[in-house]
PDB file of C-alpha atoms in Angstrom:
ATOM      1  CA  PRO K   8      11.393 -10.562 -17.677  1.00  0.00           C
ATOM      2  CA  ARG K   9       9.412  -8.797 -15.023  1.00  0.00           C
ATOM      3  CA  GLN K  10       9.333  -9.886 -11.434  1.00  0.00           C
ATOM      4  CA  PRO K  11       7.181  -8.887  -8.478  1.00  0.00           C
ATOM      5  CA  ALA K  12       8.673  -6.471  -5.980  1.00  0.00           C
ATOM      6  CA  LYS K  13       8.803  -7.575  -2.362  1.00  0.00           C
ATOM      7  CA  THR K  14       5.792  -5.913  -0.788  1.00  0.00           C
ATOM      8  CA  LEU K  15       4.828  -5.080   2.784  1.00  0.00           C
ATOM      9  CA  TRP K  16       1.366  -4.004   3.829  1.00  0.00           C
ATOM     10  CA  TYR K  17      -0.448  -2.847   6.927  1.00  0.00           C
ATOM     11  CA  ASP K  18      -3.897  -1.782   7.918  1.00  0.00           C
ATOM     12  CA  ARG K  19      -5.116   1.369   9.647  1.00  0.00           C
ATOM     13  CA  PRO K  20      -8.594   2.725  10.451  1.00  0.00           C
ATOM     14  CA  ARG K  21      -8.796   5.016   7.426  1.00  0.00           C
ATOM     15  CA  TYR K  22      -6.076   3.827   5.077  1.00  0.00           C
ATOM     16  CA  VAL K  23      -4.373   0.697   3.879  1.00  0.00           C
ATOM     17  CA  TYR K  24      -0.644   1.005   3.273  1.00  0.00           C
ATOM     18  CA  LEU K  25       1.497  -0.894   0.791  1.00  0.00           C
ATOM     19  CA  GLU K  26       5.238  -0.594   0.543  1.00  0.00           C
ATOM     20  CA  PHE K  27       7.037  -1.855  -2.547  1.00  0.00           C
ATOM     21  CA  CYS K  28      10.645  -2.513  -1.562  1.00  0.00           C
ATOM     22  CA  VAL K  29      12.702  -1.446  -4.549  1.00  0.00           C
ATOM     23  CA  GLU K  30      15.864   0.585  -4.070  1.00  0.00           C
ATOM     24  CA  ASP K  31      16.732   3.448  -6.428  1.00  0.00           C
ATOM     25  CA  SER K  32      13.554   2.998  -8.417  1.00  0.00           C
ATOM     26  CA  THR K  33      12.913   4.726 -11.743  1.00  0.00           C
ATOM     27  CA  ASP K  34       9.919   4.834 -14.098  1.00  0.00           C
ATOM     28  CA  VAL K  35       7.575   4.340 -11.177  1.00  0.00           C
ATOM     29  CA  LYS K  36       3.958   3.886 -12.221  1.00  0.00           C
ATOM     30  CA  VAL K  37       1.164   3.343  -9.756  1.00  0.00           C
ATOM     31  CA  THR K  38      -2.431   2.907 -10.852  1.00  0.00           C
ATOM     32  CA  ILE K  39      -5.030   2.751  -8.106  1.00  0.00           C
ATOM     33  CA  GLU K  40      -8.533   1.743  -9.085  1.00  0.00           C
ATOM     34  CA  ASP K  41     -11.542   1.015  -6.881  1.00  0.00           C
ATOM     35  CA  GLN K  42     -10.484  -2.551  -6.219  1.00  0.00           C
ATOM     36  CA  ARG K  43      -7.143  -2.971  -7.891  1.00  0.00           C
ATOM     37  CA  LEU K  44      -3.634  -1.634  -7.676  1.00  0.00           C
ATOM     38  CA  VAL K  45      -1.022  -1.975 -10.397  1.00  0.00           C
ATOM     39  CA  PHE K  46       2.584  -1.080  -9.686  1.00  0.00           C
ATOM     40  CA  SER K  47       5.612  -1.090 -11.928  1.00  0.00           C
ATOM     41  CA  CYS K  48       9.122   0.320 -11.892  1.00  0.00           C
ATOM     42  CA  LYS K  49      12.738  -0.452 -12.669  1.00  0.00           C
ATOM     43  CA  ASN K  50      15.683  -0.567 -10.321  1.00  0.00           C
ATOM     44  CA  ALA K  51      19.209   0.761 -10.835  1.00  0.00           C
ATOM     45  CA  ASP K  52      20.194  -2.447 -12.631  1.00  0.00           C
ATOM     46  CA  GLY K  53      17.318  -2.113 -15.073  1.00  0.00           C
ATOM     47  CA  VAL K  54      15.331  -5.000 -13.603  1.00  0.00           C
ATOM     48  CA  GLU K  55      11.604  -4.512 -14.192  1.00  0.00           C
ATOM     49  CA  PHE K  56       9.207  -5.009 -11.336  1.00  0.00           C
ATOM     50  CA  TYR K  57       5.485  -5.490 -11.709  1.00  0.00           C
ATOM     51  CA  ASN K  58       2.820  -6.149  -9.101  1.00  0.00           C
ATOM     52  CA  GLU K  59      -0.896  -6.356  -9.593  1.00  0.00           C
ATOM     53  CA  ILE K  60      -3.160  -6.712  -6.577  1.00  0.00           C
ATOM     54  CA  ASP K  61      -6.897  -7.283  -6.595  1.00  0.00           C
ATOM     55  CA  LEU K  62      -7.805  -5.561  -3.357  1.00  0.00           C
ATOM     56  CA  TYR K  63      -9.749  -7.121  -0.516  1.00  0.00           C
ATOM     57  CA  ALA K  64     -12.268  -4.271  -0.444  1.00  0.00           C
ATOM     58  CA  ARG K  65     -13.019  -1.049  -2.200  1.00  0.00           C
ATOM     59  CA  VAL K  66     -10.807   2.011  -1.855  1.00  0.00           C
ATOM     60  CA  ASN K  67     -11.322   5.620  -2.813  1.00  0.00           C
ATOM     61  CA  SER K  68      -8.903   5.897  -5.693  1.00  0.00           C
ATOM     62  CA  LYS K  69      -9.131   9.713  -5.706  1.00  0.00           C
ATOM     63  CA  ASP K  70      -7.887   9.931  -2.136  1.00  0.00           C
ATOM     64  CA  SER K  71      -4.947   7.607  -2.528  1.00  0.00           C
ATOM     65  CA  ARG K  72      -1.352   8.464  -3.265  1.00  0.00           C
ATOM     66  CA  GLU K  73       2.159   7.198  -3.342  1.00  0.00           C
ATOM     67  CA  LYS K  74       5.465   8.475  -2.084  1.00  0.00           C
ATOM     68  CA  ARG K  75       8.826   7.378  -3.422  1.00  0.00           C
ATOM     69  CA  SER K  76      12.025   7.184  -1.395  1.00  0.00           C
ATOM     70  CA  ASP K  77      15.458   5.770  -2.221  1.00  0.00           C
ATOM     71  CA  ARG K  78      14.514   2.510  -0.565  1.00  0.00           C
ATOM     72  CA  SER K  79      10.906   1.936  -1.503  1.00  0.00           C
ATOM     73  CA  ILE K  80       7.620   3.268  -2.836  1.00  0.00           C
ATOM     74  CA  THR K  81       4.799   3.559  -0.319  1.00  0.00           C
ATOM     75  CA  CYS K  82       1.163   3.753  -1.391  1.00  0.00           C
ATOM     76  CA  PHE K  83      -1.648   4.670   0.899  1.00  0.00           C
ATOM     77  CA  MET K  84      -5.217   4.077  -0.142  1.00  0.00           C
ATOM     78  CA  ARG K  85      -8.246   5.532   1.547  1.00  0.00           C
ATOM     79  CA  LYS K  86     -10.717   2.850   2.540  1.00  0.00           C
ATOM     80  CA  TRP K  87     -14.225   3.193   1.206  1.00  0.00           C
ATOM     81  CA  LYS K  88     -15.545   1.860   4.517  1.00  0.00           C
ATOM     82  CA  GLU K  89     -13.475   3.401   7.247  1.00  0.00           C
ATOM     83  CA  LYS K  90     -12.897   1.684  10.570  1.00  0.00           C
ATOM     84  CA  VAL K  91     -13.440  -1.719   9.019  1.00  0.00           C
ATOM     85  CA  ALA K  92     -10.389  -3.901   9.481  1.00  0.00           C
ATOM     86  CA  TRP K  93      -8.921  -5.672   6.476  1.00  0.00           C
ATOM     87  CA  PRO K  94      -7.878  -9.204   7.417  1.00  0.00           C
ATOM     88  CA  ARG K  95      -5.750  -9.271   4.276  1.00  0.00           C
ATOM     89  CA  ILE K  96      -4.901  -7.000   1.344  1.00  0.00           C
ATOM     90  CA  THR K  97      -5.785  -9.418  -1.447  1.00  0.00           C
ATOM     91  CA  LYS K  98      -9.259 -10.215  -2.653  1.00  0.00           C
ATOM     92  CA  GLU K  99      -8.597 -13.927  -2.694  1.00  0.00           C
ATOM     93  CA  ASN K 100      -7.430 -15.691   0.395  1.00  0.00           C
ATOM     94  CA  ILE K 101      -4.067 -16.701  -1.038  1.00  0.00           C
ATOM     95  CA  LYS K 102      -0.851 -15.112   0.066  1.00  0.00           C
ATOM     96  CA  PRO K 103       1.618 -14.508  -2.749  1.00  0.00           C
ATOM     97  CA  ALA K 104       5.229 -15.283  -1.842  1.00  0.00           C
ATOM     98  CA  TRP K 105       6.254 -11.651  -2.394  1.00  0.00           C
ATOM     99  CA  LEU K 106       3.685 -10.218   0.016  1.00  0.00           C
ATOM    100  CA  SER K 107       4.029  -9.926   3.776  1.00  0.00           C
ATOM    101  CA  VAL K 108       2.578  -7.998   6.665  1.00  0.00           C
ATOM    102  CA  ASP K 109       4.664  -5.078   7.889  1.00  0.00           C
ATOM    103  CA  PHE K 110       4.687  -6.026  11.567  1.00  0.00           C
ATOM    104  CA  ASP K 111       6.740  -2.967  12.509  1.00  0.00           C
ATOM    105  CA  ASN K 112       3.818  -0.802  11.483  1.00  0.00           C
ATOM    106  CA  TRP K 113       1.013  -3.138  12.417  1.00  0.00           C
ATOM    107  CA  ARG K 114      -0.632  -1.999  15.629  1.00  0.00           C
ATOM    108  CA  ASP K 115      -3.882  -2.167  17.423  1.00  0.00           C
ATOM    109  CA  TRP K 116      -6.108   0.613  16.327  1.00  0.00           C
ATOM    110  CA  GLU K 117      -7.169   2.053  19.605  1.00  0.00           C
ATOM    111  CA  GLY K 118      -6.213   5.675  19.917  1.00  0.00           C
ATOM    112  CA  ASP K 119      -4.418   5.367  16.623  1.00  0.00           C
ATOM    113  CA  GLU K 120      -6.354   7.833  14.520  1.00  0.00           C
ATOM    114  CA  GLU K 121      -4.400  10.889  15.600  1.00  0.00           C
ATOM    115  CA  LEU K 122      -1.182   9.107  14.817  1.00  0.00           C
ATOM    116  CA  GLU K 123      -2.497   8.080  11.446  1.00  0.00           C
ATOM    117  CA  ARG K 124      -3.614  11.584  10.582  1.00  0.00           C
ATOM    118  CA  ALA K 125      -0.151  12.870  11.454  1.00  0.00           C
ATOM    119  CA  MET K 126       1.440  10.248   9.209  1.00  0.00           C
ATOM    120  CA  VAL K 127      -0.761  11.076   6.261  1.00  0.00           C
ATOM    121  CA  GLU K 128      -0.129  14.786   6.665  1.00  0.00           C
ATOM    122  CA  GLN K 129       3.567  14.125   6.805  1.00  0.00           C
ATOM    123  CA  TYR K 130       3.328  12.210   3.508  1.00  0.00           C
ATOM    124  CA  ALA K 131       1.184  14.898   1.953  1.00  0.00           C
ATOM    125  CA  GLU K 132       3.766  17.582   2.666  1.00  0.00           C
ATOM    126  CA  VAL K 133       6.589  15.813   0.868  1.00  0.00           C
TER     127      VAL K 133
END
């Protein structure tokens, strides 16, 4: 049986970030469409995780990527309309139990673009 991975998300001027918290993931598959993200993987114990999110707004699927670490898989998706805040990540105003805001990374936007660019470049280099 598949189960949803615990997921954190946060919003930035140009990108929306999602972090799927699965340690030692294998078989990671991430599909990013204009308004939907599908994620699946297994953990070291062979448990299958599956998350499907209908996104609040449109993203540029060509300028979106993911980065895997031992602790999680982070996806960042380029917003179609930049500088427009997303009040939530899901299309419908219901919060799934497995989804929460990443308050450590949630900040006010002012003066944040340089920081964001640096983060994205850092991801891109890996």
